[in-house]
mmCIF file of C-alpha atoms in Angstrom:
data_model
loop_
_atom_site.group_PDB
_atom_site.id
_atom_site.type_symbol
_atom_site.label_atom_id
_atom_site.label_comp_id
_atom_site.label_asym_id
_atom_site.label_seq_id
_atom_site.Cartn_x
_atom_site.Cartn_y
_atom_site.Cartn_z
ATOM 1 C CA UNK A 1 -32.903 -39.431 54.021
ATOM 2 C CA UNK A 2 -31.255 -39.570 50.499
ATOM 3 C CA UNK A 3 -32.998 -40.836 47.996
ATOM 4 C CA UNK A 4 -31.050 -44.291 47.058
ATOM 5 C CA UNK A 5 -32.498 -45.408 43.903
ATOM 6 C CA UNK A 6 -33.170 -43.339 40.335
ATOM 7 C CA UNK A 7 -36.498 -41.415 39.773
ATOM 8 C CA UNK A 8 -36.661 -40.586 36.452
ATOM 9 C CA UNK A 9 -37.701 -43.244 33.432
ATOM 10 C CA UNK A 10 -35.236 -44.843 31.665
ATOM 11 C CA UNK A 11 -36.073 -42.623 28.115
ATOM 12 C CA UNK A 12 -35.935 -39.352 29.251
ATOM 13 C CA UNK A 13 -32.099 -40.870 31.492
ATOM 14 C CA UNK A 14 -31.070 -42.466 28.110
ATOM 15 C CA UNK A 15 -31.980 -38.124 25.922
ATOM 16 C CA UNK A 16 -29.933 -36.349 28.976
ATOM 17 C CA UNK A 17 -26.426 -38.417 28.870
ATOM 18 C CA UNK A 18 -27.186 -37.826 24.859
ATOM 19 C CA UNK A 19 -27.582 -34.364 25.268
ATOM 20 C CA UNK A 20 -24.486 -34.201 27.504
ATOM 21 C CA UNK A 21 -21.208 -32.576 25.812
ATOM 22 C CA UNK A 22 -18.228 -34.186 27.436
ATOM 23 C CA UNK A 23 -17.368 -36.983 26.420
ATOM 24 C CA UNK A 24 -17.295 -40.122 29.296
ATOM 25 C CA UNK A 25 -15.096 -42.816 29.903
ATOM 26 C CA UNK A 26 -16.528 -46.262 30.223
ATOM 27 C CA UNK A 27 -14.786 -48.263 32.657
ATOM 28 C CA UNK A 28 -14.984 -51.688 34.337
ATOM 29 C CA UNK A 29 -13.397 -52.887 37.910
ATOM 30 C CA UNK A 30 -13.621 -55.822 39.560
ATOM 31 C CA UNK A 31 -12.620 -56.691 43.467
ATOM 32 C CA UNK A 32 -12.961 -60.134 45.896
ATOM 33 C CA UNK A 33 -13.045 -58.834 48.940
ATOM 34 C CA UNK A 34 -15.128 -59.655 52.900
ATOM 35 C CA UNK A 35 -17.696 -57.585 52.668
ATOM 36 C CA UNK A 36 -19.385 -57.603 56.048
ATOM 37 C CA UNK A 37 -22.427 -55.413 55.026
ATOM 38 C CA UNK A 38 -23.316 -55.094 51.428
ATOM 39 C CA UNK A 39 -25.985 -53.264 52.025
ATOM 40 C CA UNK A 40 -24.678 -50.638 53.877
ATOM 41 C CA UNK A 41 -22.303 -50.891 51.529
ATOM 42 C CA UNK A 42 -24.128 -50.015 47.962
ATOM 43 C CA UNK A 43 -25.695 -47.391 49.725
ATOM 44 C CA UNK A 44 -22.915 -45.026 50.963
ATOM 45 C CA UNK A 45 -21.247 -46.126 47.657
ATOM 46 C CA UNK A 46 -24.230 -44.998 45.713
ATOM 47 C CA UNK A 47 -23.966 -41.606 47.469
ATOM 48 C CA UNK A 48 -20.385 -40.878 45.959
ATOM 49 C CA UNK A 49 -20.936 -41.984 42.672
ATOM 50 C CA UNK A 50 -24.066 -40.418 41.850
ATOM 51 C CA UNK A 51 -22.185 -36.760 42.977
ATOM 52 C CA UNK A 52 -19.734 -37.963 40.551
ATOM 53 C CA UNK A 53 -22.579 -38.749 37.891
ATOM 54 C CA UNK A 54 -21.445 -42.097 37.754
ATOM 55 C CA UNK A 55 -23.604 -44.149 35.325
ATOM 56 C CA UNK A 56 -23.961 -48.170 34.901
ATOM 57 C CA UNK A 57 -24.139 -50.928 36.963
ATOM 58 C CA UNK A 58 -22.622 -52.691 40.243
ATOM 59 C CA UNK A 59 -22.884 -55.107 42.093
ATOM 60 C CA UNK A 60 -22.120 -55.191 45.603
ATOM 61 C CA UNK A 61 -21.902 -59.278 47.581
ATOM 62 C CA UNK A 62 -20.516 -60.399 50.816
ATOM 63 C CA UNK A 63 -17.587 -61.604 48.173
ATOM 64 C CA UNK A 64 -17.254 -58.165 46.422
ATOM 65 C CA UNK A 65 -17.634 -55.740 43.906
ATOM 66 C CA UNK A 66 -17.783 -55.506 40.199
ATOM 67 C CA UNK A 67 -18.738 -52.809 38.057
ATOM 68 C CA UNK A 68 -18.990 -51.589 34.015
ATOM 69 C CA UNK A 69 -19.460 -48.103 34.641
ATOM 70 C CA UNK A 70 -18.588 -44.562 32.447
ATOM 71 C CA UNK A 71 -17.721 -41.288 34.266
ATOM 72 C CA UNK A 72 -17.864 -37.781 32.452
ATOM 73 C CA UNK A 73 -14.051 -37.676 31.842
ATOM 74 C CA UNK A 74 -13.126 -35.065 33.636
ATOM 75 C CA UNK A 75 -14.000 -36.934 36.923
ATOM 76 C CA UNK A 76 -12.680 -40.092 36.097
ATOM 77 C CA UNK A 77 -9.431 -39.045 37.978
ATOM 78 C CA UNK A 78 -11.749 -38.117 40.984
ATOM 79 C CA UNK A 79 -14.101 -41.112 40.739
ATOM 80 C CA UNK A 80 -10.964 -43.444 41.202
ATOM 81 C CA UNK A 81 -9.852 -41.300 44.264
ATOM 82 C CA UNK A 82 -13.247 -42.090 45.996
ATOM 83 C CA UNK A 83 -12.940 -45.944 45.005
ATOM 84 C CA UNK A 84 -10.262 -46.295 46.631
ATOM 85 C CA UNK A 85 -10.529 -44.249 49.521
ATOM 86 C CA UNK A 86 -14.297 -45.878 49.920
ATOM 87 C CA UNK A 87 -12.376 -49.231 51.039
ATOM 88 C CA UNK A 88 -9.094 -50.023 52.621
ATOM 89 C CA UNK A 89 -9.339 -53.549 50.037
ATOM 90 C CA UNK A 90 -9.925 -50.811 46.896
ATOM 91 C CA UNK A 91 -6.966 -48.672 47.433
ATOM 92 C CA UNK A 92 -5.024 -49.530 43.849
ATOM 93 C CA UNK A 93 -7.708 -50.973 42.536
ATOM 94 C CA UNK A 94 -7.093 -51.693 38.873
ATOM 95 C CA UNK A 95 -9.545 -49.826 36.805
ATOM 96 C CA UNK A 96 -10.088 -51.376 32.731
ATOM 97 C CA UNK A 97 -11.213 -48.377 30.429
ATOM 98 C CA UNK A 98 -12.716 -49.142 27.625
ATOM 99 C CA UNK A 99 -10.147 -50.015 24.310
ATOM 100 C CA UNK A 100 -13.437 -49.110 21.784
ATOM 101 C CA UNK A 101 -15.627 -46.415 23.346
ATOM 102 C CA UNK A 102 -17.961 -43.308 23.003
ATOM 103 C CA UNK A 103 -18.979 -42.713 26.123
ATOM 104 C CA UNK A 104 -23.101 -43.782 25.413
ATOM 105 C CA UNK A 105 -22.732 -47.272 27.225
ATOM 106 C CA UNK A 106 -24.890 -46.807 30.311
ATOM 107 C CA UNK A 107 -27.613 -44.029 31.223
ATOM 108 C CA UNK A 108 -28.511 -44.435 34.556
ATOM 109 C CA UNK A 109 -26.322 -45.905 38.027
ATOM 110 C CA UNK A 110 -27.624 -49.487 38.602
ATOM 111 C CA UNK A 111 -26.224 -50.408 42.115
ATOM 112 C CA UNK A 112 -27.669 -53.563 43.703
ATOM 113 C CA UNK A 113 -26.828 -56.207 45.779
ATOM 114 C CA UNK A 114 -26.183 -59.741 44.995
ATOM 115 C CA UNK A 115 -25.357 -63.062 46.109
ATOM 116 C CA UNK A 116 -22.148 -63.294 44.190
ATOM 117 C CA UNK A 117 -20.116 -60.753 42.337
ATOM 118 C CA UNK A 118 -20.133 -63.509 39.805
ATOM 119 C CA UNK A 119 -22.918 -66.401 39.849
ATOM 120 C CA UNK A 120 -21.164 -69.624 40.310
ATOM 121 C CA UNK A 121 -22.944 -72.166 41.860
ATOM 122 C CA UNK A 122 -20.331 -72.893 43.756
ATOM 123 C CA UNK A 123 -21.933 -74.489 47.059
ATOM 124 C CA UNK A 124 -18.316 -76.372 48.868
ATOM 125 C CA UNK A 125 -18.121 -73.489 51.875
ATOM 126 C CA UNK A 126 -14.160 -75.042 51.281
ATOM 127 C CA UNK A 127 -13.510 -73.224 48.631
ATOM 128 C CA UNK A 128 -11.383 -70.124 48.489
ATOM 129 C CA UNK A 129 -11.854 -67.042 45.820
ATOM 130 C CA UNK A 130 -8.755 -66.097 46.889
ATOM 131 C CA UNK A 131 -6.475 -68.579 46.230
ATOM 132 C CA UNK A 132 -6.500 -68.026 42.751
ATOM 133 C CA UNK A 133 -3.932 -68.762 39.832
ATOM 134 C CA UNK A 134 -0.683 -67.291 39.103
ATOM 135 C CA UNK A 135 -1.562 -62.961 36.855
ATOM 136 C CA UNK A 136 0.021 -63.685 33.620
ATOM 137 C CA UNK A 137 1.120 -59.667 32.066
ATOM 138 C CA UNK A 138 0.636 -58.935 28.336
ATOM 139 C CA UNK A 139 4.174 -60.359 27.996
ATOM 140 C CA UNK A 140 4.189 -63.261 29.467
ATOM 141 C CA UNK A 141 0.283 -64.076 27.779
ATOM 142 C CA UNK A 142 2.330 -63.706 24.057
ATOM 143 C CA UNK A 143 4.952 -66.525 25.303
ATOM 144 C CA UNK A 144 2.556 -68.199 26.876
ATOM 145 C CA UNK A 145 0.758 -68.659 24.101
ATOM 146 C CA UNK A 146 3.545 -69.820 21.714
ATOM 147 C CA UNK A 147 4.644 -72.600 24.494
ATOM 148 C CA UNK A 148 3.461 -75.903 23.542
ATOM 149 C CA UNK A 149 3.127 -77.169 27.296
ATOM 150 C CA UNK A 150 0.388 -74.585 27.739
ATOM 151 C CA UNK A 151 -3.287 -73.922 27.024
ATOM 152 C CA UNK A 152 -5.371 -71.117 26.961
ATOM 153 C CA UNK A 153 -9.143 -71.824 28.330
ATOM 154 C CA UNK A 154 -11.954 -69.515 26.867
ATOM 155 C CA UNK A 155 -14.075 -68.788 30.157
ATOM 156 C CA UNK A 156 -16.645 -66.796 28.509
ATOM 157 C CA UNK A 157 -19.803 -67.704 26.873
ATOM 158 C CA UNK A 158 -20.012 -69.719 23.360
ATOM 159 C CA UNK A 159 -21.399 -66.518 21.796
ATOM 160 C CA UNK A 160 -18.752 -64.091 22.836
ATOM 161 C CA UNK A 161 -16.100 -66.977 22.377
ATOM 162 C CA UNK A 162 -17.741 -66.919 18.837
ATOM 163 C CA UNK A 163 -16.954 -63.218 18.188
ATOM 164 C CA UNK A 164 -13.700 -63.695 18.775
ATOM 165 C CA UNK A 165 -10.672 -65.682 21.066
ATOM 166 C CA UNK A 166 -6.896 -66.221 20.896
ATOM 167 C CA UNK A 167 -5.894 -69.185 18.296
ATOM 168 C CA UNK A 168 -6.319 -72.506 19.750
ATOM 169 C CA UNK A 169 -8.308 -71.218 22.329
ATOM 170 C CA UNK A 170 -10.394 -74.375 24.110
ATOM 171 C CA UNK A 171 -14.293 -72.919 24.582
ATOM 172 C CA UNK A 172 -16.238 -74.173 27.563
ATOM 173 C CA UNK A 173 -19.438 -74.884 25.395
ATOM 174 C CA UNK A 174 -22.597 -73.288 27.499
ATOM 175 C CA UNK A 175 -24.582 -70.619 28.296
ATOM 176 C CA UNK A 176 -23.338 -69.452 31.746
ATOM 177 C CA UNK A 177 -20.336 -69.045 34.015
ATOM 178 C CA UNK A 178 -22.266 -71.638 36.087
ATOM 179 C CA UNK A 179 -22.416 -74.079 34.459
ATOM 180 C CA UNK A 180 -19.035 -73.823 32.485
ATOM 181 C CA UNK A 181 -16.685 -74.424 35.981
ATOM 182 C CA UNK A 182 -17.236 -78.427 36.336
ATOM 183 C CA UNK A 183 -17.211 -78.243 32.728
ATOM 184 C CA UNK A 184 -14.112 -77.215 32.420
ATOM 185 C CA UNK A 185 -12.643 -79.604 34.992
ATOM 186 C CA UNK A 186 -14.008 -82.369 33.306
ATOM 187 C CA UNK A 187 -12.489 -81.394 30.421
ATOM 188 C CA UNK A 188 -9.274 -80.798 31.319
ATOM 189 C CA UNK A 189 -8.737 -83.937 33.474
ATOM 190 C CA UNK A 190 -6.076 -85.101 31.024
ATOM 191 C CA UNK A 191 -4.244 -81.601 30.765
ATOM 192 C CA UNK A 192 -3.292 -81.630 34.888
ATOM 193 C CA UNK A 193 0.567 -81.299 33.360
ATOM 194 C CA UNK A 194 0.359 -78.565 31.269
ATOM 195 C CA UNK A 195 0.355 -74.784 31.949
ATOM 196 C CA UNK A 196 -3.655 -74.392 31.780
ATOM 197 C CA UNK A 197 -4.184 -70.404 31.516
ATOM 198 C CA UNK A 198 -8.164 -69.370 31.738
ATOM 199 C CA UNK A 199 -8.765 -65.434 30.099
ATOM 200 C CA UNK A 200 -11.695 -63.327 30.084
ATOM 201 C CA UNK A 201 -13.612 -59.982 29.301
ATOM 202 C CA UNK A 202 -11.964 -58.762 32.681
ATOM 203 C CA UNK A 203 -10.359 -60.909 34.600
ATOM 204 C CA UNK A 204 -13.653 -61.308 37.325
ATOM 205 C CA UNK A 205 -14.820 -65.071 35.983
ATOM 206 C CA UNK A 206 -11.216 -66.379 34.722
ATOM 207 C CA UNK A 207 -9.673 -65.538 38.152
ATOM 208 C CA UNK A 208 -12.688 -67.157 39.799
ATOM 209 C CA UNK A 209 -12.296 -69.983 38.035
ATOM 210 C CA UNK A 210 -8.747 -70.399 38.146
ATOM 211 C CA UNK A 211 -8.877 -70.773 42.216
ATOM 212 C CA UNK A 212 -11.787 -73.635 41.413
ATOM 213 C CA UNK A 213 -9.240 -74.961 39.407
ATOM 214 C CA UNK A 214 -6.505 -75.427 41.898
ATOM 215 C CA UNK A 215 -9.512 -76.367 44.730
ATOM 216 C CA UNK A 216 -10.381 -79.382 41.989
ATOM 217 C CA UNK A 217 -6.861 -80.349 42.540
ATOM 218 C CA UNK A 218 -5.312 -78.064 39.677
ATOM 219 C CA UNK A 219 -1.738 -76.785 40.221
ATOM 220 C CA UNK A 220 -0.448 -75.156 37.002
ATOM 221 C CA UNK A 221 -2.733 -72.148 36.727
ATOM 222 C CA UNK A 222 -2.551 -69.250 35.795
ATOM 223 C CA UNK A 223 -4.859 -66.325 34.307
ATOM 224 C CA UNK A 224 -4.544 -63.179 32.408
ATOM 225 C CA UNK A 225 -4.137 -60.429 34.480
ATOM 226 C CA UNK A 226 -7.024 -57.660 33.527
ATOM 227 C CA UNK A 227 -8.556 -60.281 31.045
ATOM 228 C CA UNK A 228 -8.731 -59.449 27.119
ATOM 229 C CA UNK A 229 -9.437 -55.642 28.788
ATOM 230 C CA UNK A 230 -6.298 -55.456 29.772
ATOM 231 C CA UNK A 231 -3.853 -57.389 27.704
ATOM 232 C CA UNK A 232 -5.062 -55.601 24.926
ATOM 233 C CA UNK A 233 -4.349 -52.027 26.137
ATOM 234 C CA UNK A 234 -1.276 -52.880 27.801
ATOM 235 C CA UNK A 235 0.336 -55.144 24.945
ATOM 236 C CA UNK A 236 -0.531 -52.000 22.386
ATOM 237 C CA UNK A 237 1.176 -49.276 25.138
ATOM 238 C CA UNK A 238 4.121 -51.863 25.085
ATOM 239 C CA UNK A 239 4.679 -52.328 20.876
ATOM 240 C CA UNK A 240 3.720 -55.837 21.804
ATOM 241 C CA UNK A 241 1.776 -58.182 18.870
ATOM 242 C CA UNK A 242 -1.292 -58.825 19.874
ATOM 243 C CA UNK A 243 -2.489 -61.571 19.769
ATOM 244 C CA UNK A 244 -6.283 -62.267 20.251
ATOM 245 C CA UNK A 245 -8.664 -62.153 16.850
ATOM 246 C CA UNK A 246 -12.024 -60.653 16.418
ATOM 247 C CA UNK A 247 -14.093 -58.890 18.986
ATOM 248 C CA UNK A 248 -14.003 -58.517 22.653
ATOM 249 C CA UNK A 249 -18.045 -58.908 23.334
ATOM 250 C CA UNK A 250 -19.068 -56.388 26.196
ATOM 251 C CA UNK A 251 -21.503 -56.119 28.323
ATOM 252 C CA UNK A 252 -23.554 -52.565 27.100
ATOM 253 C CA UNK A 253 -24.661 -50.573 24.728
ATOM 254 C CA UNK A 254 -21.841 -50.778 21.589
ATOM 255 C CA UNK A 255 -21.979 -55.523 22.336
ATOM 256 C CA UNK A 256 -18.402 -55.772 21.155
ATOM 257 C CA UNK A 257 -14.815 -53.860 21.121
ATOM 258 C CA UNK A 258 -12.557 -54.393 18.269
ATOM 259 C CA UNK A 259 -9.720 -55.770 18.938
ATOM 260 C CA UNK A 260 -8.196 -57.215 15.773
ATOM 261 C CA UNK A 261 -9.411 -56.925 12.143
ATOM 262 C CA UNK A 262 -10.041 -60.490 11.840
ATOM 263 C CA UNK A 263 -14.220 -61.348 11.276
ATOM 264 C CA UNK A 264 -14.561 -64.645 13.033
ATOM 265 C CA UNK A 265 -18.465 -65.029 13.621
ATOM 266 C CA UNK A 266 -21.242 -65.060 10.550
ATOM 267 C CA UNK A 267 -24.447 -63.975 10.516
ATOM 268 C CA UNK A 268 -26.908 -66.671 11.950
ATOM 269 C CA UNK A 269 -29.171 -65.840 9.199
ATOM 270 C CA UNK A 270 -27.260 -66.099 6.178
ATOM 271 C CA UNK A 271 -24.458 -67.385 6.476
ATOM 272 C CA UNK A 272 -21.688 -64.782 5.382
ATOM 273 C CA UNK A 273 -18.677 -63.564 7.651
ATOM 274 C CA UNK A 274 -19.736 -60.830 9.904
ATOM 275 C CA UNK A 275 -19.560 -59.737 14.210
ATOM 276 C CA UNK A 276 -22.421 -57.813 14.744
ATOM 277 C CA UNK A 277 -24.023 -58.879 17.707
ATOM 278 C CA UNK A 278 -27.739 -57.191 18.286
ATOM 279 C CA UNK A 279 -31.943 -57.469 19.812
ATOM 280 C CA UNK A 280 -34.372 -58.749 18.045
ATOM 281 C CA UNK A 281 -36.429 -55.494 17.374
ATOM 282 C CA UNK A 282 -40.149 -57.614 18.759
ATOM 283 C CA UNK A 283 -41.083 -56.687 21.845
ATOM 284 C CA UNK A 284 -41.758 -60.403 22.781
ATOM 285 C CA UNK A 285 -38.838 -61.584 21.679
ATOM 286 C CA UNK A 286 -35.189 -59.578 22.073
ATOM 287 C CA UNK A 287 -32.932 -62.302 20.958
ATOM 288 C CA UNK A 288 -29.806 -61.940 20.880
ATOM 289 C CA UNK A 289 -28.005 -63.115 17.872
ATOM 290 C CA UNK A 290 -25.804 -62.078 15.245
ATOM 291 C CA UNK A 291 -27.023 -59.790 12.151
ATOM 292 C CA UNK A 292 -25.404 -58.871 8.766
ATOM 293 C CA UNK A 293 -26.727 -55.366 8.124
ATOM 294 C CA UNK A 294 -28.365 -56.972 4.497
ATOM 295 C CA UNK A 295 -30.371 -59.122 6.493
ATOM 296 C CA UNK A 296 -30.996 -56.638 8.550
ATOM 297 C CA UNK A 297 -32.983 -54.320 6.565
ATOM 298 C CA UNK A 298 -34.493 -57.873 4.742
ATOM 299 C CA UNK A 299 -35.723 -59.004 8.018
ATOM 300 C CA UNK A 300 -36.653 -54.950 9.332
ATOM 301 C CA UNK A 301 -33.796 -56.092 12.334
ATOM 302 C CA UNK A 302 -35.976 -59.377 13.309
ATOM 303 C CA UNK A 303 -34.558 -62.508 13.947
ATOM 304 C CA UNK A 304 -37.155 -64.427 11.781
ATOM 305 C CA UNK A 305 -40.295 -63.724 9.766
ATOM 306 C CA UNK A 306 -42.398 -64.200 12.940
ATOM 307 C CA UNK A 307 -40.409 -61.663 14.607
ATOM 308 C CA UNK A 308 -41.179 -59.653 11.517
ATOM 309 C CA UNK A 309 -44.898 -60.125 11.640
ATOM 310 C CA UNK A 310 -45.566 -60.159 15.208
ATOM 311 C CA UNK A 311 -44.176 -56.442 15.595
ATOM 312 C CA UNK A 312 -45.604 -55.358 12.614
ATOM 313 C CA UNK A 313 -48.959 -55.831 14.284
ATOM 314 C CA UNK A 314 -50.700 -52.736 16.326
ATOM 315 C CA UNK A 315 -49.063 -52.346 19.690
ATOM 316 C CA UNK A 316 -52.414 -53.716 21.789
ATOM 317 C CA UNK A 317 -52.104 -57.302 19.793
ATOM 318 C CA UNK A 318 -48.757 -57.360 20.461
ATOM 319 C CA UNK A 319 -49.372 -57.323 24.016
ATOM 320 C CA UNK A 320 -52.196 -59.264 23.815
ATOM 321 C CA UNK A 321 -50.063 -62.232 22.267
ATOM 322 C CA UNK A 322 -47.011 -61.722 24.356
ATOM 323 C CA UNK A 323 -49.797 -62.251 27.563
ATOM 324 C CA UNK A 324 -48.888 -65.676 29.499
ATOM 325 C CA UNK A 325 -46.176 -66.632 27.217
ATOM 326 C CA UNK A 326 -42.990 -68.536 28.745
ATOM 327 C CA UNK A 327 -40.021 -66.465 28.397
ATOM 328 C CA UNK A 328 -37.661 -68.353 25.786
ATOM 329 C CA UNK A 329 -33.539 -68.239 26.039
ATOM 330 C CA UNK A 330 -32.484 -64.960 25.199
ATOM 331 C CA UNK A 331 -29.287 -66.448 23.263
ATOM 332 C CA UNK A 332 -29.100 -67.221 19.638
ATOM 333 C CA UNK A 333 -27.682 -71.317 19.834
ATOM 334 C CA UNK A 334 -26.965 -73.264 16.968
ATOM 335 C CA UNK A 335 -27.919 -76.114 18.329
ATOM 336 C CA UNK A 336 -31.706 -74.836 18.065
ATOM 337 C CA UNK A 337 -31.800 -72.577 15.228
ATOM 338 C CA UNK A 338 -33.236 -69.235 15.131
ATOM 339 C CA UNK A 339 -37.221 -70.532 14.214
ATOM 340 C CA UNK A 340 -37.263 -72.858 17.175
ATOM 341 C CA UNK A 341 -35.754 -70.043 19.262
ATOM 342 C CA UNK A 342 -37.314 -66.912 18.552
ATOM 343 C CA UNK A 343 -41.194 -67.179 20.004
ATOM 344 C CA UNK A 344 -41.782 -69.003 23.224
ATOM 345 C CA UNK A 345 -44.661 -71.537 22.953
ATOM 346 C CA UNK A 346 -47.327 -70.240 25.301
ATOM 347 C CA UNK A 347 -48.627 -71.442 28.732
ATOM 348 C CA UNK A 348 -50.406 -75.205 28.513
ATOM 349 C CA UNK A 349 -53.556 -74.109 30.297
#
């Protein structure tokens, strides 16, 4: 029986990827459609993608597929053909090619079966994820941005919105998509007569959000086809103004694609203009936050003096400190501050 999972260490896999001489293409794709047997679908797809040296994250569920992967450039068209032929629902699947890409985004293929391809917390069995709002292409988006009766709603997390967004877009201030959905319904209930335009990174969240809004009685709902990635790509190709400002946060090693030269965010330590996301190097923390080059040097790539001190200890002592410690929120939140989030509280005895 063929091996259906990785057997090599992450360290070796990353070294192999970095040693590759052929450039890679980073691409994301998703599709909502019914998969009767996600496990069988996953296993068969794993074999096909492994043959093509594909790396990345792929989630499969009864409701469809969601993927962010890289593939050797010479095999990109073959990967597309393989996916199109793999299932009738994937024929002509939209592929979002990364905008700002060095091909070093992934070094292993992880293909997992999940309950949902996007964790949404929806338990209403009458909800139909396929009953979505209208799709907007790049020119439509720009027209809507100039329409006083249109409201743009960012369906990404606060740390994504912080580094880049459309002017005057409404932020749904939550850490998770499942928390955003009911919040969006509540925040927009007084604007049901408006044209509501939802957007996200690659389209998967805003498409489901548009269906959820329709399920909750909103009729004038739209979403950006292919999300920010597809909008920026098509606008550039068509010579249209790219109206998205700042960076588009992405969930791989790059942590961001530069869309415009605007820097909308600030270093979480000193407040200077900066939109570079990093993870604290302390193995007992790994907090995601924004750090400028000067603070990276000052704090030795840590989020606080506490983490600087802990990361400088011998490995054995670091492990001893982490033992039995509860994990805190791994994302910076202004309301809590860096020092309060850096080191989680120890377990109570």
